[in-house]
mmCIF file of C-alpha atoms in Angstrom:
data_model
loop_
_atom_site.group_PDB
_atom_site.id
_atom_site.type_symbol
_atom_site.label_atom_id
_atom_site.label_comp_id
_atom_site.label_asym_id
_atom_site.label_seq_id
_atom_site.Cartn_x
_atom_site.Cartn_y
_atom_site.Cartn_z
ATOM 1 C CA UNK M 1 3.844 -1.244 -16.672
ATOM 2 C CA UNK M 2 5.209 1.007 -14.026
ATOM 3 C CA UNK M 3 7.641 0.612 -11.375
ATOM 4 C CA UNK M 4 8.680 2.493 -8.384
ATOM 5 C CA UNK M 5 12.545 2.694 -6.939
ATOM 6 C CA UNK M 6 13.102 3.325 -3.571
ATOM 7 C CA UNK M 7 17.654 3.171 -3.476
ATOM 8 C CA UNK M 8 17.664 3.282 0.520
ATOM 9 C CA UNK M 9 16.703 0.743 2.406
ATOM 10 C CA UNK M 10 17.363 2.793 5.206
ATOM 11 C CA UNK M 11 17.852 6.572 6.935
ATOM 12 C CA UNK M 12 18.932 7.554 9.917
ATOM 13 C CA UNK M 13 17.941 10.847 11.558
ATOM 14 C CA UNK M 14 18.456 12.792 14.791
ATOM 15 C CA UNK M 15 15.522 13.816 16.281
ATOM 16 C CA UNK M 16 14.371 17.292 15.141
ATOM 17 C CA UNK M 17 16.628 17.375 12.349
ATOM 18 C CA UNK M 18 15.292 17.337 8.320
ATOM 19 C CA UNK M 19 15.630 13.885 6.444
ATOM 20 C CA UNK M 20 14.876 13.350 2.424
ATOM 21 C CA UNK M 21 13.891 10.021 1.305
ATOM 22 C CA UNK M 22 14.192 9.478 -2.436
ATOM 23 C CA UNK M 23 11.798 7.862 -5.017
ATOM 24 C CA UNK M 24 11.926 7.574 -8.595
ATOM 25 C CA UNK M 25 9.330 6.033 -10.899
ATOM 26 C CA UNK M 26 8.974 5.056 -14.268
ATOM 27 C CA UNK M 27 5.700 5.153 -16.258
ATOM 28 C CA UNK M 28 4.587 6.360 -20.001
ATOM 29 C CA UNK M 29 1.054 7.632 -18.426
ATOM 30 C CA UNK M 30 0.649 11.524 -18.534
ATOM 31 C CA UNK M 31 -2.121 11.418 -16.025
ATOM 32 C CA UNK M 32 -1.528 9.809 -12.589
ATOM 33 C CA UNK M 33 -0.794 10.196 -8.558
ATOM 34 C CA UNK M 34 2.096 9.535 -6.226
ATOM 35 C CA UNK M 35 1.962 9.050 -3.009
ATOM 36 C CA UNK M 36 3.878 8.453 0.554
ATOM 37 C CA UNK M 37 2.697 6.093 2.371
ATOM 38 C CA UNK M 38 3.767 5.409 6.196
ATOM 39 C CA UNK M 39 3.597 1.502 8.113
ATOM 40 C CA UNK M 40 4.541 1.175 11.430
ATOM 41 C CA UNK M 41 5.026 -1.950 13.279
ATOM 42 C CA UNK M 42 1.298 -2.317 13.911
ATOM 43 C CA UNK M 43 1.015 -2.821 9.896
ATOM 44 C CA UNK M 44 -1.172 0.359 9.273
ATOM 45 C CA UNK M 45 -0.466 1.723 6.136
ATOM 46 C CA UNK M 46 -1.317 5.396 6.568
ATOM 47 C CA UNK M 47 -1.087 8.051 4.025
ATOM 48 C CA UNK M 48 1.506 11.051 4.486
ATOM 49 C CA UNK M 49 1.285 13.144 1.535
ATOM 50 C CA UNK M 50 -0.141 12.821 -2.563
ATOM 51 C CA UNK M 51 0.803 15.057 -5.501
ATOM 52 C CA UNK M 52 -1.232 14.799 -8.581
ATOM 53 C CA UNK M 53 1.283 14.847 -11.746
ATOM 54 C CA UNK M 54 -0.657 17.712 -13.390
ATOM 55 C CA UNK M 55 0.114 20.002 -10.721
ATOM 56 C CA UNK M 56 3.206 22.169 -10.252
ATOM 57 C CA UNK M 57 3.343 22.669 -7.706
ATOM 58 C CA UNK M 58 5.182 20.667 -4.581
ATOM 59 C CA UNK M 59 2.195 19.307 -2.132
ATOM 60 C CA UNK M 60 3.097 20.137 1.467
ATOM 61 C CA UNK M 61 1.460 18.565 4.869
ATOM 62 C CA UNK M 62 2.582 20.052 8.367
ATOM 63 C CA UNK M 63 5.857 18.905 8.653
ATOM 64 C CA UNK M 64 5.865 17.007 5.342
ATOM 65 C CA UNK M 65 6.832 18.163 1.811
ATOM 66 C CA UNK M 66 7.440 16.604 -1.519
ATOM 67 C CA UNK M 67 9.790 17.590 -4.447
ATOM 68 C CA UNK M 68 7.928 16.413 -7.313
ATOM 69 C CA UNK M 69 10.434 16.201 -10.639
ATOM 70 C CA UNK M 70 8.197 15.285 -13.665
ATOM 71 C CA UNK M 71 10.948 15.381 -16.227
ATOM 72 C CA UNK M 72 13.021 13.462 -14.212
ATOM 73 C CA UNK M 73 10.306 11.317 -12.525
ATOM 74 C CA UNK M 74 11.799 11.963 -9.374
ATOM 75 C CA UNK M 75 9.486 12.257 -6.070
ATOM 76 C CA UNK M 76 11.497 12.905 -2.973
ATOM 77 C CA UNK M 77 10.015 13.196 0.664
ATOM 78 C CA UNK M 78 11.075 15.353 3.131
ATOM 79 C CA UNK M 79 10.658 15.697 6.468
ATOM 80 C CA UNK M 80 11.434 18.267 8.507
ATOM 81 C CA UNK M 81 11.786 18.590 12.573
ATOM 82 C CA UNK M 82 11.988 14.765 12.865
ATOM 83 C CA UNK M 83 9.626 13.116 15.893
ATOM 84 C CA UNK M 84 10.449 9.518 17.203
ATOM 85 C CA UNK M 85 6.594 8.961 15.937
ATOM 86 C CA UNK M 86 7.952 9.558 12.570
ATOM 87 C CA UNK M 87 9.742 6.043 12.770
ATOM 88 C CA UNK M 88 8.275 3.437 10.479
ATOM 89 C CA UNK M 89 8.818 1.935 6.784
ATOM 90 C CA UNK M 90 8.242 4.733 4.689
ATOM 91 C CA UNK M 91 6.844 3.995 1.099
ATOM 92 C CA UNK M 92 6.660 5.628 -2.120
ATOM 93 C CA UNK M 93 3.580 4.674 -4.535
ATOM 94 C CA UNK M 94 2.003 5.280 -8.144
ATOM 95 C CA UNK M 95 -1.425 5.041 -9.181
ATOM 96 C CA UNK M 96 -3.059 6.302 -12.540
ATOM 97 C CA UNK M 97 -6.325 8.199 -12.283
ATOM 98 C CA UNK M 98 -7.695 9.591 -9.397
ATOM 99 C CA UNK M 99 -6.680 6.477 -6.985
ATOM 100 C CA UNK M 100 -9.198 4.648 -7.727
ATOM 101 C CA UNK M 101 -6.650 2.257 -9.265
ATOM 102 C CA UNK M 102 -4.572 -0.227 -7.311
ATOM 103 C CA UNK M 103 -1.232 0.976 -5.714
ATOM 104 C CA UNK M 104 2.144 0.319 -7.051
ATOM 105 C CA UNK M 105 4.811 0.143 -4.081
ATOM 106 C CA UNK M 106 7.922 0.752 -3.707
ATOM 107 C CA UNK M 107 9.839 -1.792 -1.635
ATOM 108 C CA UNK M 108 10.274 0.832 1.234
ATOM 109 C CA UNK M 109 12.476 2.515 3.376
ATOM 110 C CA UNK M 110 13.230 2.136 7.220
ATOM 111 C CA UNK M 111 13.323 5.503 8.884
ATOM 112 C CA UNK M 112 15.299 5.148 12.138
ATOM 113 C CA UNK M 113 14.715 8.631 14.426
ATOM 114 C CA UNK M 114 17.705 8.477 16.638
ATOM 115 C CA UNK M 115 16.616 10.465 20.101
ATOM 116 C CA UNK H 1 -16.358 6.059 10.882
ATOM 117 C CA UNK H 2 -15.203 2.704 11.430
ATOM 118 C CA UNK H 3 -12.273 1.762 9.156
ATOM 119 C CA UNK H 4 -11.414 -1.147 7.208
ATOM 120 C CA UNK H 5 -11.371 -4.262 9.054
ATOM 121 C CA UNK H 6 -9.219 -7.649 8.656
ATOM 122 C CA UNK H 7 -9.901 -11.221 10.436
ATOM 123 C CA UNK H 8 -8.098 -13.039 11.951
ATOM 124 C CA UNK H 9 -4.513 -10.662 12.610
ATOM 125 C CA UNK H 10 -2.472 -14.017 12.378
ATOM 126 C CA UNK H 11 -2.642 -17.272 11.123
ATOM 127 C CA UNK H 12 0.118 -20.269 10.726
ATOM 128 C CA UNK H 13 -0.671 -23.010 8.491
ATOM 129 C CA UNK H 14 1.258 -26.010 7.073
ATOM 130 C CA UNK H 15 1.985 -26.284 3.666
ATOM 131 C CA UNK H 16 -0.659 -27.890 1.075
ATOM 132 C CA UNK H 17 -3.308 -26.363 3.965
ATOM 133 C CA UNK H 18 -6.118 -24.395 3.339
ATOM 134 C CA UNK H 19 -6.745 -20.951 4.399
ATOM 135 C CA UNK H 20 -8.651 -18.193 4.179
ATOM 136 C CA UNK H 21 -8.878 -14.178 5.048
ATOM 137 C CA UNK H 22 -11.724 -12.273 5.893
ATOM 138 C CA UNK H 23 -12.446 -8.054 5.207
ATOM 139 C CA UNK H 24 -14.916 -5.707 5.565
ATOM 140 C CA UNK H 25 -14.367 -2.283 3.451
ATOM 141 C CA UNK H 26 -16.005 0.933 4.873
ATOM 142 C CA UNK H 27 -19.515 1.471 4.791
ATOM 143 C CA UNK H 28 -20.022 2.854 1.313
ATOM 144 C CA UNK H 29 -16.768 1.888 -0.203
ATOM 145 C CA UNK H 30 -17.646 0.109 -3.705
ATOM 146 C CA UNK H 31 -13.760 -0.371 -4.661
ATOM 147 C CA UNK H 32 -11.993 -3.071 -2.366
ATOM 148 C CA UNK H 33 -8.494 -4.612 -2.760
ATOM 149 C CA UNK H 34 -5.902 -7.204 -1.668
ATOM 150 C CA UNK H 35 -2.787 -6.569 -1.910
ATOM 151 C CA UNK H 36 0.699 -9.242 -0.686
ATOM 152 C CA UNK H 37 2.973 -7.640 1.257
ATOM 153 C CA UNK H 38 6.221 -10.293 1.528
ATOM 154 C CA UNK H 39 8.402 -9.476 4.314
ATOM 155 C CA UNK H 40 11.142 -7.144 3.122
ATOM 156 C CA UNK H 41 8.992 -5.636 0.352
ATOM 157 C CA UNK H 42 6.144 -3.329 -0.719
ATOM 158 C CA UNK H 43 2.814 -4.134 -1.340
ATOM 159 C CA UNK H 44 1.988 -6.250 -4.557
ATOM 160 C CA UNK H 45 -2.102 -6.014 -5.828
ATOM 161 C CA UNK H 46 -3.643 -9.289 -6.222
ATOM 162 C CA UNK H 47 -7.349 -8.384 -6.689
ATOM 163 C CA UNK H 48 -9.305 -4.681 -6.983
ATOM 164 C CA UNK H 49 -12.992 -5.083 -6.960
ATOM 165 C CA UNK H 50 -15.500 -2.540 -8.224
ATOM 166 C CA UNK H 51 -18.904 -3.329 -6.340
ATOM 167 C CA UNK H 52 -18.967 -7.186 -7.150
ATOM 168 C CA UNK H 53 -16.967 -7.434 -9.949
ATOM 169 C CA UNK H 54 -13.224 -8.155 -10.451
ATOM 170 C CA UNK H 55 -11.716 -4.840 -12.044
ATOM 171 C CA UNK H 56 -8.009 -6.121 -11.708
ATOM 172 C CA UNK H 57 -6.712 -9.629 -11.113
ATOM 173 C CA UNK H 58 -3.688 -9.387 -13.156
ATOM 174 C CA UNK H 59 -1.233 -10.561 -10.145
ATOM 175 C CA UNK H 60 -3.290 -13.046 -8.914
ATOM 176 C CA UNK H 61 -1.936 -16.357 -8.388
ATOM 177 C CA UNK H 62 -5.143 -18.325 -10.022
ATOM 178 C CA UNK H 63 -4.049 -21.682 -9.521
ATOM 179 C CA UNK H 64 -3.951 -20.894 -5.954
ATOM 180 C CA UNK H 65 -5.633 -17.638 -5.289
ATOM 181 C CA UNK H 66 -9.019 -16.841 -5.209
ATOM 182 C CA UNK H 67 -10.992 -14.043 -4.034
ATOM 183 C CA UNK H 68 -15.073 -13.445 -3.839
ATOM 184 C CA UNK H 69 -16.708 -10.215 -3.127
ATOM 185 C CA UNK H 70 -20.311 -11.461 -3.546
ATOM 186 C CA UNK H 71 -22.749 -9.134 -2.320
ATOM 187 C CA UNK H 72 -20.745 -5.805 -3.113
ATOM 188 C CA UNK H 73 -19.890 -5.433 0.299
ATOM 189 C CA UNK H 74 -17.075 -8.015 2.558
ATOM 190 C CA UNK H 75 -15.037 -10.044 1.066
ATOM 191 C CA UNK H 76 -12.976 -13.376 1.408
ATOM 192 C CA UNK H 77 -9.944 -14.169 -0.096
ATOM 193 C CA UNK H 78 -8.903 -17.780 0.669
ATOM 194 C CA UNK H 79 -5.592 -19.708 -0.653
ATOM 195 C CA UNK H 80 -5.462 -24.154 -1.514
ATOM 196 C CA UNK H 81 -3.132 -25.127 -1.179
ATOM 197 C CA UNK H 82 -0.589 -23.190 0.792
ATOM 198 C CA UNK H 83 2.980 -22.905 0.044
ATOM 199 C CA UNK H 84 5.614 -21.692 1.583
ATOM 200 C CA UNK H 85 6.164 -18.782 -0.500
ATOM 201 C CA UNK H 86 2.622 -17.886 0.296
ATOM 202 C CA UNK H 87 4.089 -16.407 3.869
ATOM 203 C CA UNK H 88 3.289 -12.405 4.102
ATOM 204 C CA UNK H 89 0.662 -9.768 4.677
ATOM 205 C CA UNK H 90 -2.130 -9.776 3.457
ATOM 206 C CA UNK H 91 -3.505 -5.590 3.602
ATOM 207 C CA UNK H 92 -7.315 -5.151 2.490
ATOM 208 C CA UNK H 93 -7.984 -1.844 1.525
ATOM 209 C CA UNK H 94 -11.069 0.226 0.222
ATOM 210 C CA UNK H 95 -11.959 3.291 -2.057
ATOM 211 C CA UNK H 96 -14.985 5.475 -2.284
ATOM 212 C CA UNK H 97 -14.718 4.549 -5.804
ATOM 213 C CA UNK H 98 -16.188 5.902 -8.807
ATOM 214 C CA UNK H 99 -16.440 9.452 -10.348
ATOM 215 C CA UNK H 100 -13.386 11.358 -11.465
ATOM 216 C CA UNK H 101 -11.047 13.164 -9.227
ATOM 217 C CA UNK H 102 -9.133 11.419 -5.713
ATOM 218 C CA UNK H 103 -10.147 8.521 -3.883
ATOM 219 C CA UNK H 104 -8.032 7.429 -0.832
ATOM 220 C CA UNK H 105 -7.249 4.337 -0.369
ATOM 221 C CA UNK H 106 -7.836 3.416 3.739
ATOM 222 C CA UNK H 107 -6.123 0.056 4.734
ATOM 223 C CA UNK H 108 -7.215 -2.747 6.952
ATOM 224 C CA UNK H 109 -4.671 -3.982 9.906
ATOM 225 C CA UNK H 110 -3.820 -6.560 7.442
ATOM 226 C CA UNK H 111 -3.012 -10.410 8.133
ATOM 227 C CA UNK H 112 0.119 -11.747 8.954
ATOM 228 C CA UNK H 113 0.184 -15.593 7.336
ATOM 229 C CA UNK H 114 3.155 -18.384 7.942
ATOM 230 C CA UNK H 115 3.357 -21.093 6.155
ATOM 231 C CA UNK H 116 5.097 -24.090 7.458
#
């Protein structure tokens, strides 16, 4: 079975400055997705960012970027020019195949934007 | 498009209760979850649903837990009886399903449940 590590419960940032959360994961799949997902308070889990473990290359969204270890199964989140919108429970997840499969979570980590 | 809606936001039971949680996917979604999110922690899949049928209910608490997606399309998961460990969120989520390639997931507002 798989498992997902997320070491920090929680970040602080100044607003407009860059912030990396960390991820690592542990699987014996070849084939399979990982993901950021952001909750605010309201609950809504909303996706930031995927990166399909066949590709190379680091996905990238806006402000958002990944770096995407395979060897080390490693998938860290950055984000750069922090916005106090940015400030929720940020959380890394693994699925095999093409998402169709359930979500395997991280236990999260609380990104505090400090104005 | 309407997304993935949850019913009711908030319930509060006593223990040994009854209760159950109500979601409708989006239109056309065949896959449907429900995951448990206890407070503190990250999402834990109960139940995935292809269509009508259970595709994953390895985490599923069946002595408790039970879930029903009968005509393809809503679905109800309901919990007797409660217990107190049974307090969390309860996210519904859906998936164009099928094919090969990405799906995304797109989650409900989710159901916050306390158990007395």
């Amino acid at each position: 079975a798989q498992t997902v590590t997320q070491s920090q419960p929680e970040m602080s940032v100044q607003e407009a400055e860059t912030v990396t959360l960390s991820c690592t994961y542990d699987t014996s799949e070849s084939d399979y997705y990982l993901f950021w997902y952001k909750q605010p308070p309201s609950r809504q889990m909303i996706l930031v960012i995927r990166q399909e473990a066949y590709k190379q290359q680091n996905a990238t969204e806006n402000r958002f970027s990944v770096n995407f270890q395979k060897a080390a199964k490693s998938f860290s989140l950055k984000i750069s020019d922090s916005q106090l919108g940015d400030a929720a429970m940020y959380f890394c997840a693994f699925s095999h195949g093409g998402g169709a499969d359930g979500l395997t979570f991280g236990k999260g980590t609380h990104l505090i934007i400090q104005p | 498009e309407a997304g993935v809606a949850q019913s009711p936001r908030y319930k509060i039971i006593e223990k040994r209760q009854s209760v159950a949680f109500w979601c409708n996917p989006i239109s056309g979604h065949a896959t449907l979850y429900w995951y448990q999110q206890i407070l503190g922690q990250g999402p834990k899949l109960l139940i995935q649903f292809q269509n009508n049928g259970v595709v994953d209910d390895s985490q599923l608490p069946k002595d408790r837990f039970s879930a029903e997606r009968l005509k393809g399309v809503d679905s109800t998961l309901k919990i007797q009886p409660a217990k107190l460990e049974d307090s969390a969120v309860y996210l519904c989520a859906s998936n164009r399903g099928g094919g090969s390639g990405y799906n995304e997931q797109f989650f409900g507002p989710g159901t916050r449940l306390t158990v007395l």
